[in-house]
């Protein structure tokens, strides 16, 4: 196993984590109790970017190479900007933790793709197998980042005006 196969799984897994967080932020902005037209519009954009990140991460992992690098850079930047804009439009019901985690993960994706664009590596390469250890390590770190961010996103959407979060019971299920 060389360093390239160890690191290559990180952008795809980071895209999955960012995609989950962006989709959660977007869904919360769409259905939140105090959502207006601006937050719903931003939410729809975040959901689209989140789903796109999930698809991109799967394609990168399946193909073994970074795809659509310029579009990916635009998508990563758009994700960071839309999430930041949501913080200003709907501050009481948007999680700072989720936005920070999504931005961190999108920066990882953007840095990997920017390196690819900078190299202008247009020659087709043979797809080498991904490193299982790199993938497991990346997935573990992403889980540690994404899980709390998703929980914080739910709490931010459900928070009441008095600052309390309702307890949801699942009796009878």
PDB file of C-alpha atoms in Angstrom:
ATOM      1  CA  UNK A   1       0.000   0.000   0.000  1.00  0.00           C
ATOM      2  CA  UNK A   2       1.404   3.391  -0.937  1.00  0.00           C
ATOM      3  CA  UNK A   3       0.473   6.843   0.314  1.00  0.00           C
ATOM      4  CA  UNK A   4      -1.683   7.630  -2.733  1.00  0.00           C
ATOM      5  CA  UNK A   5      -3.998   4.665  -2.229  1.00  0.00           C
ATOM      6  CA  UNK A   6      -4.170   5.385   1.513  1.00  0.00           C
ATOM      7  CA  UNK A   7      -5.243   9.028   1.048  1.00  0.00           C
ATOM      8  CA  UNK A   8      -7.455   8.644  -2.022  1.00  0.00           C
ATOM      9  CA  UNK A   9     -10.486   7.420  -0.048  1.00  0.00           C
ATOM     10  CA  UNK A  10     -10.577  10.539   2.152  1.00  0.00           C
ATOM     11  CA  UNK A  11     -12.212  12.961  -0.333  1.00  0.00           C
ATOM     12  CA  UNK A  12     -15.060  10.568  -1.079  1.00  0.00           C
ATOM     13  CA  UNK A  13     -15.776   9.843   2.583  1.00  0.00           C
ATOM     14  CA  UNK A  14     -15.488  13.550   3.427  1.00  0.00           C
ATOM     15  CA  UNK A  15     -17.983  14.305   0.658  1.00  0.00           C
ATOM     16  CA  UNK A  16     -20.411  11.794   2.178  1.00  0.00           C
ATOM     17  CA  UNK A  17     -20.120  13.390   5.597  1.00  0.00           C
ATOM     18  CA  UNK A  18     -20.526  16.901   4.196  1.00  0.00           C
ATOM     19  CA  UNK A  19     -23.426  15.732   2.039  1.00  0.00           C
ATOM     20  CA  UNK A  20     -25.283  14.309   5.037  1.00  0.00           C
ATOM     21  CA  UNK A  21     -24.781  17.489   7.033  1.00  0.00           C
ATOM     22  CA  UNK A  22     -25.757  19.794   4.144  1.00  0.00           C
ATOM     23  CA  UNK A  23     -28.887  17.754   3.467  1.00  0.00           C
ATOM     24  CA  UNK A  24     -29.821  17.852   7.172  1.00  0.00           C
ATOM     25  CA  UNK A  25     -29.255  21.610   7.377  1.00  0.00           C
ATOM     26  CA  UNK A  26     -31.309  22.092   4.220  1.00  0.00           C
ATOM     27  CA  UNK A  27     -34.150  19.890   5.409  1.00  0.00           C
ATOM     28  CA  UNK A  28     -34.258  21.742   8.728  1.00  0.00           C
ATOM     29  CA  UNK A  29     -34.364  25.075   6.917  1.00  0.00           C
ATOM     30  CA  UNK A  30     -37.237  23.908   4.728  1.00  0.00           C
ATOM     31  CA  UNK A  31     -39.493  22.430   7.417  1.00  0.00           C
ATOM     32  CA  UNK A  32     -38.415  24.465  10.456  1.00  0.00           C
ATOM     33  CA  UNK A  33     -41.087  26.239  12.483  1.00  0.00           C
ATOM     34  CA  UNK A  34     -39.857  29.736  11.669  1.00  0.00           C
ATOM     35  CA  UNK A  35     -38.751  29.125   8.083  1.00  0.00           C
ATOM     36  CA  UNK A  36     -39.432  31.847   5.554  1.00  0.00           C
ATOM     37  CA  UNK A  37     -38.963  32.041   1.806  1.00  0.00           C
ATOM     38  CA  UNK A  38     -35.248  32.856   2.070  1.00  0.00           C
ATOM     39  CA  UNK A  39     -34.453  29.981   4.423  1.00  0.00           C
ATOM     40  CA  UNK A  40     -36.524  27.560   2.336  1.00  0.00           C
ATOM     41  CA  UNK A  41     -34.639  28.621  -0.804  1.00  0.00           C
ATOM     42  CA  UNK A  42     -31.291  28.190   0.914  1.00  0.00           C
ATOM     43  CA  UNK A  43     -32.500  24.885   2.329  1.00  0.00           C
ATOM     44  CA  UNK A  44     -33.451  23.582  -1.101  1.00  0.00           C
ATOM     45  CA  UNK A  45     -30.013  24.542  -2.410  1.00  0.00           C
ATOM     46  CA  UNK A  46     -28.328  22.790   0.521  1.00  0.00           C
ATOM     47  CA  UNK A  47     -30.355  19.614  -0.033  1.00  0.00           C
ATOM     48  CA  UNK A  48     -29.381  19.572  -3.721  1.00  0.00           C
ATOM     49  CA  UNK A  49     -25.706  20.126  -2.863  1.00  0.00           C
ATOM     50  CA  UNK A  50     -25.895  17.460  -0.144  1.00  0.00           C
ATOM     51  CA  UNK A  51     -27.325  14.857  -2.490  1.00  0.00           C
ATOM     52  CA  UNK A  52     -24.768  15.868  -5.109  1.00  0.00           C
ATOM     53  CA  UNK A  53     -21.951  15.367  -2.596  1.00  0.00           C
ATOM     54  CA  UNK A  54     -23.249  11.899  -1.736  1.00  0.00           C
ATOM     55  CA  UNK A  55     -23.414  10.928  -5.413  1.00  0.00           C
ATOM     56  CA  UNK A  56     -19.976  12.436  -6.137  1.00  0.00           C
ATOM     57  CA  UNK A  57     -18.408  10.565  -3.199  1.00  0.00           C
ATOM     58  CA  UNK A  58     -19.869   7.279  -4.404  1.00  0.00           C
ATOM     59  CA  UNK A  59     -18.665   7.853  -7.955  1.00  0.00           C
ATOM     60  CA  UNK A  60     -15.159   8.756  -6.777  1.00  0.00           C
ATOM     61  CA  UNK A  61     -14.961   5.664  -4.625  1.00  0.00           C
ATOM     62  CA  UNK A  62     -16.310   3.431  -7.419  1.00  0.00           C
ATOM     63  CA  UNK A  63     -14.015   4.851 -10.121  1.00  0.00           C
ATOM     64  CA  UNK A  64     -10.933   5.227  -7.945  1.00  0.00           C
ATOM     65  CA  UNK A  65     -10.200   8.774  -9.117  1.00  0.00           C
ATOM     66  CA  UNK A  66     -11.451  12.312  -8.549  1.00  0.00           C
ATOM     67  CA  UNK A  67     -14.084  13.277 -11.114  1.00  0.00           C
ATOM     68  CA  UNK A  68     -15.372  16.648 -12.360  1.00  0.00           C
ATOM     69  CA  UNK A  69     -12.766  18.596 -10.395  1.00  0.00           C
ATOM     70  CA  UNK A  70     -13.808  22.110 -11.429  1.00  0.00           C
ATOM     71  CA  UNK A  71     -17.511  21.453 -10.798  1.00  0.00           C
ATOM     72  CA  UNK A  72     -16.585  19.881  -7.466  1.00  0.00           C
ATOM     73  CA  UNK A  73     -14.645  22.985  -6.426  1.00  0.00           C
ATOM     74  CA  UNK A  74     -17.644  25.134  -7.311  1.00  0.00           C
ATOM     75  CA  UNK A  75     -19.955  22.797  -5.374  1.00  0.00           C
ATOM     76  CA  UNK A  76     -17.720  22.785  -2.295  1.00  0.00           C
ATOM     77  CA  UNK A  77     -17.502  26.567  -2.281  1.00  0.00           C
ATOM     78  CA  UNK A  78     -21.267  26.877  -2.865  1.00  0.00           C
ATOM     79  CA  UNK A  79     -21.919  24.500   0.052  1.00  0.00           C
ATOM     80  CA  UNK A  80     -19.805  26.592   2.414  1.00  0.00           C
ATOM     81  CA  UNK A  81     -21.393  29.848   1.241  1.00  0.00           C
ATOM     82  CA  UNK A  82     -25.000  28.572   1.391  1.00  0.00           C
ATOM     83  CA  UNK A  83     -24.465  27.100   4.864  1.00  0.00           C
ATOM     84  CA  UNK A  84     -22.957  30.391   6.070  1.00  0.00           C
ATOM     85  CA  UNK A  85     -25.835  32.329   4.497  1.00  0.00           C
ATOM     86  CA  UNK A  86     -28.321  30.085   6.301  1.00  0.00           C
ATOM     87  CA  UNK A  87     -26.648  31.029   9.561  1.00  0.00           C
ATOM     88  CA  UNK A  88     -27.455  34.685   8.888  1.00  0.00           C
ATOM     89  CA  UNK A  89     -30.992  34.059   7.600  1.00  0.00           C
ATOM     90  CA  UNK A  90     -32.104  31.598  10.287  1.00  0.00           C
ATOM     91  CA  UNK A  91     -29.635  32.018  13.182  1.00  0.00           C
ATOM     92  CA  UNK A  92     -31.815  30.691  15.995  1.00  0.00           C
ATOM     93  CA  UNK A  93     -32.489  27.378  14.236  1.00  0.00           C
ATOM     94  CA  UNK A  94     -29.137  26.699  12.566  1.00  0.00           C
ATOM     95  CA  UNK A  95     -26.349  24.741  14.228  1.00  0.00           C
ATOM     96  CA  UNK A  96     -22.931  26.380  14.261  1.00  0.00           C
ATOM     97  CA  UNK A  97     -21.408  22.971  14.965  1.00  0.00           C
ATOM     98  CA  UNK A  98     -23.010  21.490  11.849  1.00  0.00           C
ATOM     99  CA  UNK A  99     -21.888  24.387   9.665  1.00  0.00           C
ATOM    100  CA  UNK A 100     -18.325  24.159  11.010  1.00  0.00           C
ATOM    101  CA  UNK A 101     -18.212  20.386  10.454  1.00  0.00           C
ATOM    102  CA  UNK A 102     -19.608  20.685   6.927  1.00  0.00           C
ATOM    103  CA  UNK A 103     -17.140  23.456   6.104  1.00  0.00           C
ATOM    104  CA  UNK A 104     -14.230  21.384   7.433  1.00  0.00           C
ATOM    105  CA  UNK A 105     -15.251  18.385   5.347  1.00  0.00           C
ATOM    106  CA  UNK A 106     -15.842  20.505   2.246  1.00  0.00           C
ATOM    107  CA  UNK A 107     -12.390  22.035   2.684  1.00  0.00           C
ATOM    108  CA  UNK A 108     -10.901  18.514   2.689  1.00  0.00           C
ATOM    109  CA  UNK A 109     -12.745  17.752  -0.560  1.00  0.00           C
ATOM    110  CA  UNK A 110     -11.799  21.110  -2.053  1.00  0.00           C
ATOM    111  CA  UNK A 111      -8.125  20.737  -1.133  1.00  0.00           C
ATOM    112  CA  UNK A 112      -7.913  17.291  -2.702  1.00  0.00           C
ATOM    113  CA  UNK A 113      -9.645  18.449  -5.866  1.00  0.00           C
ATOM    114  CA  UNK A 114      -7.650  21.688  -6.041  1.00  0.00           C
ATOM    115  CA  UNK A 115      -4.462  19.639  -5.923  1.00  0.00           C
ATOM    116  CA  UNK A 116      -5.755  17.603  -8.852  1.00  0.00           C
ATOM    117  CA  UNK A 117      -6.672  20.736 -10.829  1.00  0.00           C
ATOM    118  CA  UNK A 118      -3.343  22.367 -10.058  1.00  0.00           C
ATOM    119  CA  UNK A 119      -1.434  19.373 -11.334  1.00  0.00           C
ATOM    120  CA  UNK A 120      -3.537  19.515 -14.518  1.00  0.00           C
ATOM    121  CA  UNK A 121      -3.317  15.774 -14.509  1.00  0.00           C
ATOM    122  CA  UNK A 122      -5.279  15.036 -17.685  1.00  0.00           C
ATOM    123  CA  UNK A 123      -3.602  11.784 -18.614  1.00  0.00           C
ATOM    124  CA  UNK A 124      -5.858   8.841 -17.823  1.00  0.00           C
ATOM    125  CA  UNK A 125      -4.591   6.729 -14.976  1.00  0.00           C
ATOM    126  CA  UNK A 126      -5.312   3.163 -14.215  1.00  0.00           C
ATOM    127  CA  UNK A 127      -7.580   2.815 -11.246  1.00  0.00           C
ATOM    128  CA  UNK A 128      -5.701   1.321  -8.332  1.00  0.00           C
ATOM    129  CA  UNK A 129      -7.675  -0.330  -5.552  1.00  0.00           C
ATOM    130  CA  UNK A 130      -8.565   1.841  -2.598  1.00  0.00           C
ATOM    131  CA  UNK A 131      -6.810   1.192   0.664  1.00  0.00           C
ATOM    132  CA  UNK A 132      -9.154  -0.549   3.081  1.00  0.00           C
ATOM    133  CA  UNK A 133      -7.204   0.877   6.031  1.00  0.00           C
ATOM    134  CA  UNK A 134      -7.412   4.395   4.641  1.00  0.00           C
ATOM    135  CA  UNK A 135     -11.137   3.983   4.064  1.00  0.00           C
ATOM    136  CA  UNK A 136     -11.756   2.627   7.572  1.00  0.00           C
ATOM    137  CA  UNK A 137      -9.707   5.366   9.202  1.00  0.00           C
ATOM    138  CA  UNK A 138     -11.446   8.042   7.129  1.00  0.00           C
ATOM    139  CA  UNK A 139     -14.879   6.614   7.897  1.00  0.00           C
ATOM    140  CA  UNK A 140     -14.099   6.492  11.627  1.00  0.00           C
ATOM    141  CA  UNK A 141     -12.946  10.096  11.746  1.00  0.00           C
ATOM    142  CA  UNK A 142     -15.889  11.253   9.653  1.00  0.00           C
ATOM    143  CA  UNK A 143     -18.297   9.405  11.954  1.00  0.00           C
ATOM    144  CA  UNK A 144     -16.804  11.240  14.933  1.00  0.00           C
ATOM    145  CA  UNK A 145     -17.320  14.573  13.146  1.00  0.00           C
ATOM    146  CA  UNK A 146     -20.659  13.950  11.401  1.00  0.00           C
ATOM    147  CA  UNK A 147     -22.663  12.242  14.149  1.00  0.00           C
ATOM    148  CA  UNK A 148     -22.521  15.141  16.633  1.00  0.00           C
ATOM    149  CA  UNK A 149     -23.115  17.620  13.801  1.00  0.00           C
ATOM    150  CA  UNK A 150     -26.300  15.819  12.769  1.00  0.00           C
ATOM    151  CA  UNK A 151     -27.503  15.738  16.381  1.00  0.00           C
ATOM    152  CA  UNK A 152     -26.773  19.450  16.758  1.00  0.00           C
ATOM    153  CA  UNK A 153     -28.675  20.136  13.544  1.00  0.00           C
ATOM    154  CA  UNK A 154     -31.786  18.409  14.894  1.00  0.00           C
ATOM    155  CA  UNK A 155     -31.524  20.224  18.209  1.00  0.00           C
ATOM    156  CA  UNK A 156     -31.155  23.597  16.474  1.00  0.00           C
ATOM    157  CA  UNK A 157     -34.255  22.997  14.348  1.00  0.00           C
ATOM    158  CA  UNK A 158     -36.373  21.852  17.304  1.00  0.00           C
ATOM    159  CA  UNK A 159     -35.269  24.464  19.847  1.00  0.00           C
ATOM    160  CA  UNK A 160     -38.101  26.437  21.417  1.00  0.00           C
ATOM    161  CA  UNK A 161     -38.207  30.174  22.030  1.00  0.00           C
ATOM    162  CA  UNK A 162     -37.355  29.620  25.714  1.00  0.00           C
ATOM    163  CA  UNK A 163     -34.183  27.737  24.733  1.00  0.00           C
ATOM    164  CA  UNK A 164     -35.412  24.261  25.617  1.00  0.00           C
ATOM    165  CA  UNK A 165     -35.457  21.306  23.266  1.00  0.00           C
ATOM    166  CA  UNK A 166     -38.571  19.106  23.313  1.00  0.00           C
ATOM    167  CA  UNK A 167     -38.152  15.488  24.344  1.00  0.00           C
ATOM    168  CA  UNK A 168     -39.548  13.195  21.689  1.00  0.00           C
ATOM    169  CA  UNK A 169     -40.772   9.859  22.984  1.00  0.00           C
ATOM    170  CA  UNK A 170     -41.448   6.840  20.845  1.00  0.00           C
ATOM    171  CA  UNK A 171     -43.954   5.085  23.031  1.00  0.00           C
ATOM    172  CA  UNK A 172     -45.839   2.314  21.331  1.00  0.00           C
ATOM    173  CA  UNK A 173     -43.300   1.804  18.557  1.00  0.00           C
TER     174      UNK A 173
END
